[in-house]
Coordinates of C-alpha atoms in Angstrom, one line a residue:
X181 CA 99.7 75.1 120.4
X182 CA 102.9 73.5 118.4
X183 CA 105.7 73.7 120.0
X184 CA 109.6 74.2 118.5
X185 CA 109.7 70.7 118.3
X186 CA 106.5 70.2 116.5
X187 CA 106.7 73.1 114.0
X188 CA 109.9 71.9 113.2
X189 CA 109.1 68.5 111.9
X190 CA 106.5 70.1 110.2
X191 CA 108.3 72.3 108.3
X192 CA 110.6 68.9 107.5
X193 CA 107.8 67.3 105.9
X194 CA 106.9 70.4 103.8
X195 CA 110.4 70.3 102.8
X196 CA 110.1 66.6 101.8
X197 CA 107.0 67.4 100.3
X198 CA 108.0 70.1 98.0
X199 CA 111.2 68.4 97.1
X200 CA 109.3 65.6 96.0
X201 CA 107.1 68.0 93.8
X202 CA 109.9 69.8 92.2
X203 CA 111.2 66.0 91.0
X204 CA 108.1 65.5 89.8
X205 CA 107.7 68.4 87.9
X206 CA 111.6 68.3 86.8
X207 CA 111.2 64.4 85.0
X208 CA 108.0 65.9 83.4
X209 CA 110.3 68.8 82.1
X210 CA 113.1 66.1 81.0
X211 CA 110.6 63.8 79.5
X212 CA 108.7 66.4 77.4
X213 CA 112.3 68.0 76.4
X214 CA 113.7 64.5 75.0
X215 CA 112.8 65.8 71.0
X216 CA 115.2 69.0 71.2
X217 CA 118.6 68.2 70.1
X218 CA 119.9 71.8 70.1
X219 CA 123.4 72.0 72.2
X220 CA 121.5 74.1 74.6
X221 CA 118.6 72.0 75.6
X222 CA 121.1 69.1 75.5
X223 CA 123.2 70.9 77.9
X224 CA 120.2 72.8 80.2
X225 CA 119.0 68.8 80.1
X226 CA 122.1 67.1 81.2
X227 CA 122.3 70.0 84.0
X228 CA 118.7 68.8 85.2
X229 CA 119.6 65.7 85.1
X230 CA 122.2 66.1 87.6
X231 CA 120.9 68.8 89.4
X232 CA 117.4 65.7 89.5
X233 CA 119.8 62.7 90.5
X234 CA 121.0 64.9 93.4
X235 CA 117.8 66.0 94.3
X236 CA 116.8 62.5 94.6
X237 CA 119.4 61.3 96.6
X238 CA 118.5 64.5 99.0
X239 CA 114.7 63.2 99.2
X240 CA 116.4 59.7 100.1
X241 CA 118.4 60.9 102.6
X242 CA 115.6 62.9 104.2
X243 CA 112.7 60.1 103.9
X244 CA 115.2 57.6 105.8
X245 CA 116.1 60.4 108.6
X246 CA 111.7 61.2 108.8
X247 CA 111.6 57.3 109.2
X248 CA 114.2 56.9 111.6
X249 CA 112.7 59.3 114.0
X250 CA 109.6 57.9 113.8
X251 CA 110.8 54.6 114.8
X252 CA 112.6 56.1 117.6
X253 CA 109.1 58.3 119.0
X254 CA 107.6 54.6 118.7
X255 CA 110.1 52.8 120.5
X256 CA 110.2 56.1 123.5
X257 CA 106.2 55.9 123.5
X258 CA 106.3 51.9 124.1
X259 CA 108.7 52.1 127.0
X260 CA 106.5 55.0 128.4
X261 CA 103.1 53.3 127.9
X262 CA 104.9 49.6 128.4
X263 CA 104.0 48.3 125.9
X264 CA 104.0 44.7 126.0
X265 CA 102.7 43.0 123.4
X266 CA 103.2 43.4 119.1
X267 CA 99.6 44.5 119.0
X268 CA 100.0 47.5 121.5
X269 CA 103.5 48.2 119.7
X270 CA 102.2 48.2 116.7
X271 CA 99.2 50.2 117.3
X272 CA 101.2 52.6 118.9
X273 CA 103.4 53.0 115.6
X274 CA 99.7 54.6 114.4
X275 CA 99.0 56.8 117.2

């Protein structure tokens, strides 16, 4: 069965997933919007652009945070298992 630890990372990279989705879907919304020139599309699209360029950043900051502690379970699980050579380490990285 998961454990805390476990459901939580899981529920980090549903978070990264859906965040990337909601991009997605929000460039598709700016690129199919470009041909309204109304003041309110204009604004509701300078809004999303924003609110996208922030979302980005967030899906930056996340994806480097996921990678991080992955490097750091590698590094723990080569010290545990000594790993000695770059084969085993990196074979590890895949476990």
């Amino acid at each position: 069965m998961d454990g805390p630890r476990e459901k939580q990372v899981q529920s980090q990279e549903q978070l990264i997933d859906d965040l990337r989705q909601v991009i997605e879907n929000a460039e598709e919304l700016l690129k199919n919007t470009d041909h309204y020139t109304s003041v309110l599309y204009q604004s509701a699209r300078a809004k999303l652009s924003q609110a996208l360029l922030a979302a980005n950043e967030e899906l930056e900051r996340c994806e480097d945070a996921q990678l991080l502690r992955m490097i750091e379970a590698t590094q723990r699980a080569n010290l545990l298992y000594r790993d000695s050579s770059g084969e085993d380490k990196l074979m590890r990285a895949f476990d």
